[in-house]
Short mmCIF file of C-alpha atoms in Angstrom, two decimals:
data_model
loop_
_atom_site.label_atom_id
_atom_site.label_comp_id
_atom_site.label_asym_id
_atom_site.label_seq_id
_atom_site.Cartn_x
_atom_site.Cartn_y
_atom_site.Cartn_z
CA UNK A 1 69.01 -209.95 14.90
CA UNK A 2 65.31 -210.68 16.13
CA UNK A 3 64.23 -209.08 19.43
CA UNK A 4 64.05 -211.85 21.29
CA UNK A 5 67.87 -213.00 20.68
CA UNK A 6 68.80 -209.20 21.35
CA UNK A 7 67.08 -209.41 24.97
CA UNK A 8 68.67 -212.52 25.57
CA UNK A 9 72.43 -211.38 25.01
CA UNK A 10 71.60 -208.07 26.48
CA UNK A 11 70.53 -210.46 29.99
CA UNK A 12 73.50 -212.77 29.67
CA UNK A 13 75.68 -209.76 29.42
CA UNK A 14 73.96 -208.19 32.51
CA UNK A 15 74.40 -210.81 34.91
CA UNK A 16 77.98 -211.50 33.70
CA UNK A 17 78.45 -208.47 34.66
CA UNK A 18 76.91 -208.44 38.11
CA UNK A 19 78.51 -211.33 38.86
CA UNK A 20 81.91 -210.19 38.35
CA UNK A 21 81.89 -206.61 38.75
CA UNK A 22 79.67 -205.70 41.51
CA UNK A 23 81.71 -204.23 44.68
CA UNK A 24 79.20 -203.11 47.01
CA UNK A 25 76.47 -204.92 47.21
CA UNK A 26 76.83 -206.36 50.70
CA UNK A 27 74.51 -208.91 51.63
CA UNK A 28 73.83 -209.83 55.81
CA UNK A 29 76.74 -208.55 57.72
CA UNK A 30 74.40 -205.48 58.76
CA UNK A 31 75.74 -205.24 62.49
CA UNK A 32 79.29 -205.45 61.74
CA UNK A 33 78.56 -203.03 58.42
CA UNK A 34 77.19 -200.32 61.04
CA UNK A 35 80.02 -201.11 63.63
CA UNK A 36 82.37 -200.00 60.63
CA UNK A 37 80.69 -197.60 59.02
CA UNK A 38 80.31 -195.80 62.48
CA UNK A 39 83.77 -195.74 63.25
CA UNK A 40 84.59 -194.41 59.87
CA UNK A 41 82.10 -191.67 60.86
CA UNK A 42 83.17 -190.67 64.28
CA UNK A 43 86.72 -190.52 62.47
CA UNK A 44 85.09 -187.80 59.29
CA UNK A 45 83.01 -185.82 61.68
CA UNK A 46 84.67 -186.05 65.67
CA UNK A 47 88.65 -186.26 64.35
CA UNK A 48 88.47 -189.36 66.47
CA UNK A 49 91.89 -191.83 66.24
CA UNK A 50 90.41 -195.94 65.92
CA UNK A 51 92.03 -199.04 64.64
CA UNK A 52 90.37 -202.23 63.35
CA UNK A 53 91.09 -205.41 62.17
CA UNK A 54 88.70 -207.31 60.07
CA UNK A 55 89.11 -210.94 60.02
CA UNK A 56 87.02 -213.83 57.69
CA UNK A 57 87.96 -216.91 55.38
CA UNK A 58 89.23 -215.53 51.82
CA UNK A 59 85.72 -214.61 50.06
CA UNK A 60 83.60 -214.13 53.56
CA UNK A 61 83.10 -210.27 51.95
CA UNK A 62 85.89 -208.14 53.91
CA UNK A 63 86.66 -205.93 51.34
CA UNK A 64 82.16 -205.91 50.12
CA UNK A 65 82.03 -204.92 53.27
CA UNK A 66 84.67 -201.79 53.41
CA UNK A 67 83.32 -200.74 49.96
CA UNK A 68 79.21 -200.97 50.82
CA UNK A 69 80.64 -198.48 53.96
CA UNK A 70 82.20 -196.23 51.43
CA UNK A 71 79.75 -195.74 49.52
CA UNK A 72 77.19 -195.53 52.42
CA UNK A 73 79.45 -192.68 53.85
CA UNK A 74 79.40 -190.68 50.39
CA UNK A 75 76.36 -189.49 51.19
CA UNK A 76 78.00 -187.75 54.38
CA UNK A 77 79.13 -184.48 53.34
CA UNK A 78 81.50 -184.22 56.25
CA UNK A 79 83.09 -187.29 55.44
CA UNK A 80 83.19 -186.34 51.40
CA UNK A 81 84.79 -183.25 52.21
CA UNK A 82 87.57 -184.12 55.19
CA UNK A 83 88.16 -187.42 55.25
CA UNK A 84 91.78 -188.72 52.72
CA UNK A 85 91.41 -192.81 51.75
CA UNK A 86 94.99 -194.61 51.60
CA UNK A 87 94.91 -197.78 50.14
CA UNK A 88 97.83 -200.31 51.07
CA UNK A 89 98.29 -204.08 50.01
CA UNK A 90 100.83 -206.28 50.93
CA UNK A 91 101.31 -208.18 48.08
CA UNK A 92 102.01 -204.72 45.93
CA UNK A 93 103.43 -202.69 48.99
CA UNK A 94 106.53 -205.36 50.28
CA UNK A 95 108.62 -202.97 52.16
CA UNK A 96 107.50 -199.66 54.34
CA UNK A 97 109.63 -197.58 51.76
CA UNK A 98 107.07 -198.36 49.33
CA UNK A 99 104.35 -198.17 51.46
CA UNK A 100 105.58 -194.70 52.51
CA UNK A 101 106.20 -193.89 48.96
CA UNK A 102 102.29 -194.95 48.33
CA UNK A 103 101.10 -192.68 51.22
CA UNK A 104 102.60 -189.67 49.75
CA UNK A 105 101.29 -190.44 46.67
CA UNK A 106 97.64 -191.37 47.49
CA UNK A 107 97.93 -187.99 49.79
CA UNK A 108 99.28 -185.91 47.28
CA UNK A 109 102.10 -184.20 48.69
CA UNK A 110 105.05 -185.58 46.34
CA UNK A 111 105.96 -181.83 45.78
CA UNK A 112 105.44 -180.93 49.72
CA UNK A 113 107.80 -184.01 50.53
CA UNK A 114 110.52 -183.18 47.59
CA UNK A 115 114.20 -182.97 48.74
CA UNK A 116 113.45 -182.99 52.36
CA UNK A 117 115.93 -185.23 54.42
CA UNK A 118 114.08 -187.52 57.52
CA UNK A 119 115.55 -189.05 60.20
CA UNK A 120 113.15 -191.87 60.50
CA UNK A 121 110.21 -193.17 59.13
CA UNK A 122 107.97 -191.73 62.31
CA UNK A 123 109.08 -188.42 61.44
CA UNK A 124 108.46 -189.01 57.64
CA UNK A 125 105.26 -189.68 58.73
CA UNK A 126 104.71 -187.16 60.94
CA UNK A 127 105.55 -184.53 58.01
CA UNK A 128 102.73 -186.04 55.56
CA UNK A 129 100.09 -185.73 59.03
CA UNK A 130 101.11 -182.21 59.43
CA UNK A 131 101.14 -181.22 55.84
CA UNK A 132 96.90 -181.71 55.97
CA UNK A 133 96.54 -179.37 58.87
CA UNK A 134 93.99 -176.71 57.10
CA UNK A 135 94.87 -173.54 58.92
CA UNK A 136 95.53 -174.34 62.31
CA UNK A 137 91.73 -175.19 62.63
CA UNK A 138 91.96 -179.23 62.31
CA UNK A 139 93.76 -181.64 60.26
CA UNK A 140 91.75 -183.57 57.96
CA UNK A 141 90.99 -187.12 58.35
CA UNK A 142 93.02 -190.09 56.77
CA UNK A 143 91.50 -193.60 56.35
CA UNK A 144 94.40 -196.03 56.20
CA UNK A 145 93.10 -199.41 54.54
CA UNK A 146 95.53 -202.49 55.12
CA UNK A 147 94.73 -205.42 52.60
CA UNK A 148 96.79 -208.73 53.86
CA UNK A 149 97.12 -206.93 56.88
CA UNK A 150 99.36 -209.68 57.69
CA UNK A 151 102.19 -209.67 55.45
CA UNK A 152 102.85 -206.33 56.38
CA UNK A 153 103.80 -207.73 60.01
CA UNK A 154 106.56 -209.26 58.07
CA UNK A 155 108.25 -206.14 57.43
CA UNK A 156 110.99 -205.08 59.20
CA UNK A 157 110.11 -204.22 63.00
CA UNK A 158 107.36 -203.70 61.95
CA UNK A 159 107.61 -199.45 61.24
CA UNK A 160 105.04 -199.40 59.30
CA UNK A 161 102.34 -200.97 61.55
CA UNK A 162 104.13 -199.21 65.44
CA UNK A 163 103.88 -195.46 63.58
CA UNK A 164 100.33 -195.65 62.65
CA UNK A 165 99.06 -197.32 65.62
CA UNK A 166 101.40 -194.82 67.61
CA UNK A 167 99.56 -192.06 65.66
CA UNK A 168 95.65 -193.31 66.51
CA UNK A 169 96.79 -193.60 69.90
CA UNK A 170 98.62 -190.79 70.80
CA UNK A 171 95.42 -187.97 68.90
CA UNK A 172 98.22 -186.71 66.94
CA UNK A 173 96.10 -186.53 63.80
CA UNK A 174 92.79 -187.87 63.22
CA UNK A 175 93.29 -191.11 61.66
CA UNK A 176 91.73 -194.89 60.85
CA UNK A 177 93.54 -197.67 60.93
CA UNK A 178 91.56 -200.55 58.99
CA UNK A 179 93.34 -203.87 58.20
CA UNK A 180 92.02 -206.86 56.62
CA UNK A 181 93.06 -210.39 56.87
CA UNK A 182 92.08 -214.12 56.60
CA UNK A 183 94.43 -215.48 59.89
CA UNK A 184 93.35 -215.61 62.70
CA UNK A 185 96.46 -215.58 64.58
CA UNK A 186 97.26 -212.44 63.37
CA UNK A 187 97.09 -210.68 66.37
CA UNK A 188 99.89 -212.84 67.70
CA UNK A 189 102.27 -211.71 64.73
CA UNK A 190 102.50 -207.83 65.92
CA UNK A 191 105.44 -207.12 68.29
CA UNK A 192 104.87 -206.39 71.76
CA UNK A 193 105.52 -202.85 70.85
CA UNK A 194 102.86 -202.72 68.06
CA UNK A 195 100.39 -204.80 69.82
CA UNK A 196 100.33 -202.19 72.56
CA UNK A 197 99.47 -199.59 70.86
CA UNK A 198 96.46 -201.30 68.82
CA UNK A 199 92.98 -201.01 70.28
CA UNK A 200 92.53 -204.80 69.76
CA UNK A 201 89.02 -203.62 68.30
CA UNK A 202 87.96 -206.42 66.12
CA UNK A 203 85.10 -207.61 63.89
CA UNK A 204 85.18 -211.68 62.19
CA UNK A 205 83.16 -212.00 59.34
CA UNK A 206 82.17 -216.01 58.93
CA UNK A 207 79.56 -216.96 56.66
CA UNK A 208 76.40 -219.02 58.62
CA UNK A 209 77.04 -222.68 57.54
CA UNK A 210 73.14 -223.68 58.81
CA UNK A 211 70.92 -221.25 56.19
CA UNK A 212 70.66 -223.37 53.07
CA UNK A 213 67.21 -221.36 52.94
CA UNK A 214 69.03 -218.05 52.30
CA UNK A 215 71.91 -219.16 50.05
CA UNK A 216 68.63 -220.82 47.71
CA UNK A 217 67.19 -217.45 48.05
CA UNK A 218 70.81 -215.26 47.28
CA UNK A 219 71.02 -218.17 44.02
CA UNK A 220 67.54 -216.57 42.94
CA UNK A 221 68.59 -213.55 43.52
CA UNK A 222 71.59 -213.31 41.69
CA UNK A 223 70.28 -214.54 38.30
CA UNK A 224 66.81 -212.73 38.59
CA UNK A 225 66.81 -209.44 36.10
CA UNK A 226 65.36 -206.67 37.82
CA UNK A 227 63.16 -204.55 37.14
CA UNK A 228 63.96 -200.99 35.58
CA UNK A 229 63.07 -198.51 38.27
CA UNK A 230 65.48 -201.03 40.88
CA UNK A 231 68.22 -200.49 37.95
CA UNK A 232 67.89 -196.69 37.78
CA UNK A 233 68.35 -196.82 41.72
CA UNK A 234 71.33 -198.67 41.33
CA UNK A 235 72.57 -196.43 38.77
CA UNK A 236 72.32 -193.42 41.29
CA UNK A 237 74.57 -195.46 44.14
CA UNK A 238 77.13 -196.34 41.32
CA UNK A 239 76.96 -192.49 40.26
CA UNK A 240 78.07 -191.38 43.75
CA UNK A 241 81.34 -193.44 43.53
CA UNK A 242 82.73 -190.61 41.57
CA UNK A 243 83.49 -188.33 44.59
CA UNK A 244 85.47 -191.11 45.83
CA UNK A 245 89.00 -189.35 45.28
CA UNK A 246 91.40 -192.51 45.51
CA UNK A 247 93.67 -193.24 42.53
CA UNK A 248 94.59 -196.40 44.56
CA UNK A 249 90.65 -197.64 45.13
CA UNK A 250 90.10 -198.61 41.73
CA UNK A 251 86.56 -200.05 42.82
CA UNK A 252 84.26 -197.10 41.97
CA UNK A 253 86.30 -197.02 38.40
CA UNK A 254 85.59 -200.71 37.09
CA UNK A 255 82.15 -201.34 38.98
CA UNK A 256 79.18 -201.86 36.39
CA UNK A 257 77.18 -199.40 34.87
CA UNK A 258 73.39 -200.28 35.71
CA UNK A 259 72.46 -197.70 33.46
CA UNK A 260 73.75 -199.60 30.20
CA UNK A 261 70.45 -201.97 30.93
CA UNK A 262 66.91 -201.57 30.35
CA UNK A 263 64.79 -204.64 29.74
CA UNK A 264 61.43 -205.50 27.63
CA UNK A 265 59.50 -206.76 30.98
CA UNK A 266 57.73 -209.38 28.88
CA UNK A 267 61.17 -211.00 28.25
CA UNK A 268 62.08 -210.24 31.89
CA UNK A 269 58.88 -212.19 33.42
CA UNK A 270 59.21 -215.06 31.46
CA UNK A 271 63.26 -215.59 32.49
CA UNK A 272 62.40 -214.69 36.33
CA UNK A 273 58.85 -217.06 36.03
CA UNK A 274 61.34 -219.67 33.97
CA UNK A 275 63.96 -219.52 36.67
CA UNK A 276 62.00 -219.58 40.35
CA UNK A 277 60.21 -222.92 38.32
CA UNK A 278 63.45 -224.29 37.79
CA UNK A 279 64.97 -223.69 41.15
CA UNK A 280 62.31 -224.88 42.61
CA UNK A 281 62.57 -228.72 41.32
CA UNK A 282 64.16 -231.20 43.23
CA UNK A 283 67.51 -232.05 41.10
CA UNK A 284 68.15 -228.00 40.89
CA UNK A 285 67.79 -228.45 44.85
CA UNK A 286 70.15 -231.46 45.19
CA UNK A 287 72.46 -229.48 43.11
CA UNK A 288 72.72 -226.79 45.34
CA UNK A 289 72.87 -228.31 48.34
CA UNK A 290 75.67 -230.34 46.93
CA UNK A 291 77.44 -227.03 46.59
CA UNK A 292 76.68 -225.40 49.79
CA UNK A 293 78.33 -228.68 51.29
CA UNK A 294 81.58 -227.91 49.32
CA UNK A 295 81.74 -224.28 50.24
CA UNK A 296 79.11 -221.73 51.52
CA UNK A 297 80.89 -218.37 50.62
CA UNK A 298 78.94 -215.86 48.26
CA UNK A 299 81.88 -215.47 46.07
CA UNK A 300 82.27 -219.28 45.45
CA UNK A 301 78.55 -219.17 44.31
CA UNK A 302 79.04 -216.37 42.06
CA UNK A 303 82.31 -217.93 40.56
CA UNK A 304 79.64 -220.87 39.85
CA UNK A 305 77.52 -218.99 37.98
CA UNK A 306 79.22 -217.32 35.77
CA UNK A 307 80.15 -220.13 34.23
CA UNK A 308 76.70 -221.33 34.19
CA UNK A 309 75.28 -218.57 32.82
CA UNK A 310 78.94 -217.99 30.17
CA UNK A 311 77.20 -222.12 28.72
CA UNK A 312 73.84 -220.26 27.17
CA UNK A 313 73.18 -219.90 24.18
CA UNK A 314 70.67 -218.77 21.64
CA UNK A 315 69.67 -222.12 20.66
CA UNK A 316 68.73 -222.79 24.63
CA UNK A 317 68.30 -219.38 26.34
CA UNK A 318 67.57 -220.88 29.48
CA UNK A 319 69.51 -222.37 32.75
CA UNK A 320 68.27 -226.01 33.49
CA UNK A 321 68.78 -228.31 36.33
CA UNK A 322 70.81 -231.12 34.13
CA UNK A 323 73.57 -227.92 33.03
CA UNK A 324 73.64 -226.91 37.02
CA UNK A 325 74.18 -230.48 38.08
CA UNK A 326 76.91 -231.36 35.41
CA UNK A 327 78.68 -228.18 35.83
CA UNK A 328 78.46 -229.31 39.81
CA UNK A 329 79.82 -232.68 39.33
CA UNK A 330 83.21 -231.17 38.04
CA UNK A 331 83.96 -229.28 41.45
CA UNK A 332 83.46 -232.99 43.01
CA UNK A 333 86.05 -234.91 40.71
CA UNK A 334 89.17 -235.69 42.31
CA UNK A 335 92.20 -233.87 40.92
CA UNK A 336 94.21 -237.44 40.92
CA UNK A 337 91.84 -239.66 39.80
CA UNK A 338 91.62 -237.31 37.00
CA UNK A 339 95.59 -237.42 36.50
CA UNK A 340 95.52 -241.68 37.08
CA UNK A 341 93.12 -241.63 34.02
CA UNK A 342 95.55 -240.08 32.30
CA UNK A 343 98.27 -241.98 32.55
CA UNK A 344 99.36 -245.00 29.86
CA UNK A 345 98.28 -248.44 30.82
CA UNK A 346 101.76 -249.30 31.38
CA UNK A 347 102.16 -246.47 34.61
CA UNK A 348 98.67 -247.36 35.24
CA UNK A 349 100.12 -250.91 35.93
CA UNK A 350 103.18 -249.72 38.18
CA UNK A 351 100.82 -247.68 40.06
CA UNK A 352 98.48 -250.88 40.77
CA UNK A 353 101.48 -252.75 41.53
CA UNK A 354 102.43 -250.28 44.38
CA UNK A 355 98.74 -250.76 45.93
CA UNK A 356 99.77 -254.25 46.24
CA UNK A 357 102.79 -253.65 47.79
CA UNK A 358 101.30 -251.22 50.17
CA UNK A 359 98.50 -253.93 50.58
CA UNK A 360 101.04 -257.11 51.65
CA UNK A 361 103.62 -254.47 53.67
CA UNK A 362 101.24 -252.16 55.45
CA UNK A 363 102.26 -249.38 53.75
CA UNK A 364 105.76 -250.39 53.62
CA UNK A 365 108.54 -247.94 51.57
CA UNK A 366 109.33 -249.47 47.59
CA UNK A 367 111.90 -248.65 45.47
CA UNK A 368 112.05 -249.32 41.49
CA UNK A 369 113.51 -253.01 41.98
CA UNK A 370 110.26 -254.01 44.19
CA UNK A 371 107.67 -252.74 42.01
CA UNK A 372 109.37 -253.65 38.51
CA UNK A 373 109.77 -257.98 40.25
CA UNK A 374 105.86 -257.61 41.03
CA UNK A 375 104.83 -256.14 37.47
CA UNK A 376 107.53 -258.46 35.66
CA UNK A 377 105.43 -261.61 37.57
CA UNK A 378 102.30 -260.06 35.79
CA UNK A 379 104.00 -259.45 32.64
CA UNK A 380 104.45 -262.83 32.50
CA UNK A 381 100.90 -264.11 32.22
CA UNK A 382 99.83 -261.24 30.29
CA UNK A 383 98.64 -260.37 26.81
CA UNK A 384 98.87 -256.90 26.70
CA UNK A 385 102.47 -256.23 28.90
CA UNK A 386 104.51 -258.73 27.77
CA UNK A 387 107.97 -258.15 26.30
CA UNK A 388 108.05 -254.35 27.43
CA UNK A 389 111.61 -253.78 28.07
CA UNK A 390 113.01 -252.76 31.68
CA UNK A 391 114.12 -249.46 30.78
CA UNK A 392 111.12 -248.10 29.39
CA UNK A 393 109.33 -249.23 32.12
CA UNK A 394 112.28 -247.75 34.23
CA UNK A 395 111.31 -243.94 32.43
CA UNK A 396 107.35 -244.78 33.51
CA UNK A 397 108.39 -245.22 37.00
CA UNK A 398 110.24 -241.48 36.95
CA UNK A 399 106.63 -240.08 35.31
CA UNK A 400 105.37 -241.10 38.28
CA UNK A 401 107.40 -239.43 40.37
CA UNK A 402 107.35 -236.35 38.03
CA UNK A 403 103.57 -236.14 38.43
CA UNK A 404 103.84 -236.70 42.52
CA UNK A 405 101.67 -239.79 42.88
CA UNK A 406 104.63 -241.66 44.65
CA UNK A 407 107.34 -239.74 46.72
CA UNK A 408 111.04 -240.30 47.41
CA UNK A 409 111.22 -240.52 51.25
CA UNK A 410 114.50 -238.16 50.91
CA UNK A 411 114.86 -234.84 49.47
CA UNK A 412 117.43 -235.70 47.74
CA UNK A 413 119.71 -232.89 49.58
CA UNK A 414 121.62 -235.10 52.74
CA UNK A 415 124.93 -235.98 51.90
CA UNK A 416 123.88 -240.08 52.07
CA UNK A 417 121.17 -239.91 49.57
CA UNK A 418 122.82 -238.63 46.47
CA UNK A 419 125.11 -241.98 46.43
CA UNK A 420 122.04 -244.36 45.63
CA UNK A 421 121.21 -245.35 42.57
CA UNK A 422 118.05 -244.28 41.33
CA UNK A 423 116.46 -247.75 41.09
CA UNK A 424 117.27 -248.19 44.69
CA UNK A 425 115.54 -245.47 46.21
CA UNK A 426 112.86 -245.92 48.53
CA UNK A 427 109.77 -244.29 47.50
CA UNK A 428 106.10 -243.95 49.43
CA UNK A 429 102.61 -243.87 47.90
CA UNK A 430 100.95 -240.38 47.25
CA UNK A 431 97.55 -242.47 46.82
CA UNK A 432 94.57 -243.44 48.62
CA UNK A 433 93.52 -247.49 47.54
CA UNK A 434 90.18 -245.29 46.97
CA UNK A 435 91.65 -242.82 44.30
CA UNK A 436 93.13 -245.99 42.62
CA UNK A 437 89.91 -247.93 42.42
CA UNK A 438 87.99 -245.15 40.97
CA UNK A 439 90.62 -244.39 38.21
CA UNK A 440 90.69 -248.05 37.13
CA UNK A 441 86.43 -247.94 36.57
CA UNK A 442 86.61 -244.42 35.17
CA UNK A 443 90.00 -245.40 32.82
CA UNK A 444 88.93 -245.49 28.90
CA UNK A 445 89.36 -249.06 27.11
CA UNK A 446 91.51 -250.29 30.06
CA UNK A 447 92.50 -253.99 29.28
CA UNK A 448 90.16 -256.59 31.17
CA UNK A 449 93.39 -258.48 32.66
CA UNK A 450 94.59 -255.28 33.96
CA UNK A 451 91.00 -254.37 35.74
CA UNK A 452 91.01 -257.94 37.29
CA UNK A 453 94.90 -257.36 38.55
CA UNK A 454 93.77 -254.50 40.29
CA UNK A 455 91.05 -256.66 42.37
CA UNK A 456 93.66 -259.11 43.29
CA UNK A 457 97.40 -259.11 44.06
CA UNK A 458 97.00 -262.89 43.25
CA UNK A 459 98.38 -263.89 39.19
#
């Protein structure tokens, strides 16, 4: 394999990699980082008792965030040395006799806890809290991390949630109480109970929808290929994962290896050089801004470039702006038109017949009988439709119900609706007249007649 082809699936490899597996790098964020990372620290070093909700859209960086404090705080021999993570998510951890199950676990004191008999959960708990008292001195610190903070309000009276907070309240034991969520209601979920004992201590993460500048700039930044000394520094933050001793933060485990890399820096200056160019050009510019319109969260970018940068190839080693603006223009499509330009000519017919309908009756309810008179009138004067029996075009009707572009207006479930027959119920449109438009232009080979129809209820 020639040198130049090696460098080029070594890169690709790379920035797959970064792209997918990189947990914390945090970029911006740096006040609420240091709010975080503080508390964690007053928690390690003072045996202080906090609680904290974290609170951002679904890929705003809430867990980056908690992971770039981690690793900050490994450096902290205190907090290394006296501080227990407990990782908890409600989608894995449905019930607090899980959860509880998990804590003893992640704390290691299965054998400590073994044939013991508890009263309630708080004194369970209590038990496990006790258990890391190191000779009568202090008890070590436990960092309690929450993911979907909020399904675990669903639990049952809430235990779970009233014995920690009880516990960072009351100085029993030094602990943290950090939950992450995407609601923002979720403070209104905790019982009256709970919510009293929380320090209502939180921190929103929301990307900044008016810096196009910067989220050009973090595009840049994520496909340059850096230079070798920034990799070896890398490497020596990933390194320092290892003393994280969480079987349940499986983070430090599957993050990349920077150290795998080293790159020829003629090959390097030519792909960054190559790049910035391309960026720079108007249509690569367009392209992006398109994007930042649909959705202005880091992860969404990265998502984006993976599967730009999965396209190369050896033939074409480089990203250009026609591969960034076609790969764009799928996020834009429109999930029905797609599905109307799939259908037969025959459904695409019923489905133009119900615009009409809609059209004349303001959006009026149809059932089978309706739309099959209307088509039949068009059947009659056309080439292509005529002499298509009613029972086949009985079974297109039910695909288009199957597929959800018209709607019965019952569920099916009262005790009236099961009595009508199937070509009498009423149905509603699922459709916009735009969606229906653009499928007919977009539709593959669709009969002239039919195009015309769909301009004019009039046959």
């Amino acid at each position: 394999m020639p040198e130049a082809v090696q460098e080029f699936v070594k890169a690709r490899r790379f920035l797959k990699e970064r792209l997918q597996r990189d947990y914390t790098t945090l970029r911006g964020y740096s006040e609420e980082r240091s709010n975080v990372r503080q508390l964690l620290q007053r928690t390690a070093e003072m045996g202080e008792s906090n609680s904290l909700l974290l609170i951002g859209p679904r890929g705003a960086g809430k867990t980056t965030l908690i992971n770039a404090v981690l690793t900050d705080l490994l450096d902290n021999k205190s907090f290394v040395d006296n501080t227990l993570i407990v990782h908890l998510d409600g989608n894995l951890h449905t019930d607090d006799r899980l959860a509880l199950k998990s804590i003893t676990v992640q704390m290691q004191l299965e054998n400590a806890a073994d044939g013991k008999v508890f009263g309630s959960f708080a004194e369970n708990l209590a038990f496990l809290l006790q258990c890391l008292k190191s000779g009568g001195k202090r008890a070590k610190s436990v960092v309690f991390l929450l993911e979907e903070f909020d399904l675990f309000c669903t639990h049952h009276n809430q235990t779970l949630l009233y014995n920690l907070f009880d516990v960072s309240q009351s100085a029993q034991a030094p602990i943290c109480v950090l939950g992450v969520t995407c609601r923002l209601d979720v403070i209104e979920l905790l019982e009256k109970r709970v919510k009293s004992r929380f320090s209502h201590r939180q921190v929103f993460l929301f990307p900044n929808s008016d810096q196009f500048e910067k989220y050009a700039d973090l595009c840049l930044e994520l496909l340059t290929l850096p230079s070798n000394s920034l990799l070896k520094s890398a490497a020596e933050r990933v390194n320092s994962l290892q003393m994280l001793r969480s079987e349940a933060l499986s983070f430090g485990r599957r993050h990349m290896d920077p150290t795998a890399y080293t790159f020829d820096s003629r090959f390097r200056d030519g792909w960054n050089k190559q790049l910035a160019k391309m960026l720079a050009t108007q249509a690569a510019q367009r392209t992006l801004q398109t994007l930042y319109d649909f959705d202005i969260s880091e992860a969404f970018l990265k998502n984006f470039l993976f599967r730009l940068v999965a396209q190369l190839r050896e033939e074409s080693p480089h990203i250009t702006a026609d591969q960034m603006a076609s790969l764009a223009a799928q996020y834009e499509s429109d999930d029905k038109v797609e599905l109307l330009c799939g259908l037969s000519v025959l459904e695409l017919c019923l489905i133009i017949a119900v615009k009409h309908h809609s059209e004349i009756y303001d959006r009026d309810p149809f059932n089978f009988e309706i739309i099959f008179a209307r088509f039949s009138k068009f059947a009659k004067v056309s080439t292509t439709m005529q002499g298509v029996e009613r029972s086949i075009v009985l079974k297109a009707f039910e695909h288009l119900r199957i597929g959800e572009l018209i709607l019965p207006l019952s569920s099916g479930t009262s005790s009236g609706s099961g009595k009508v027959q199937k070509e009498f119920e009423m149905h509603k449109m699922a459709l916009t007249y735009g969606q229906i438009q653009q499928a007919v232009q977009r539709y593959q080979a669709l009969p002239t007649e039919v195009a015309q129809w769909s301009q004019s209820s009039l046959i």
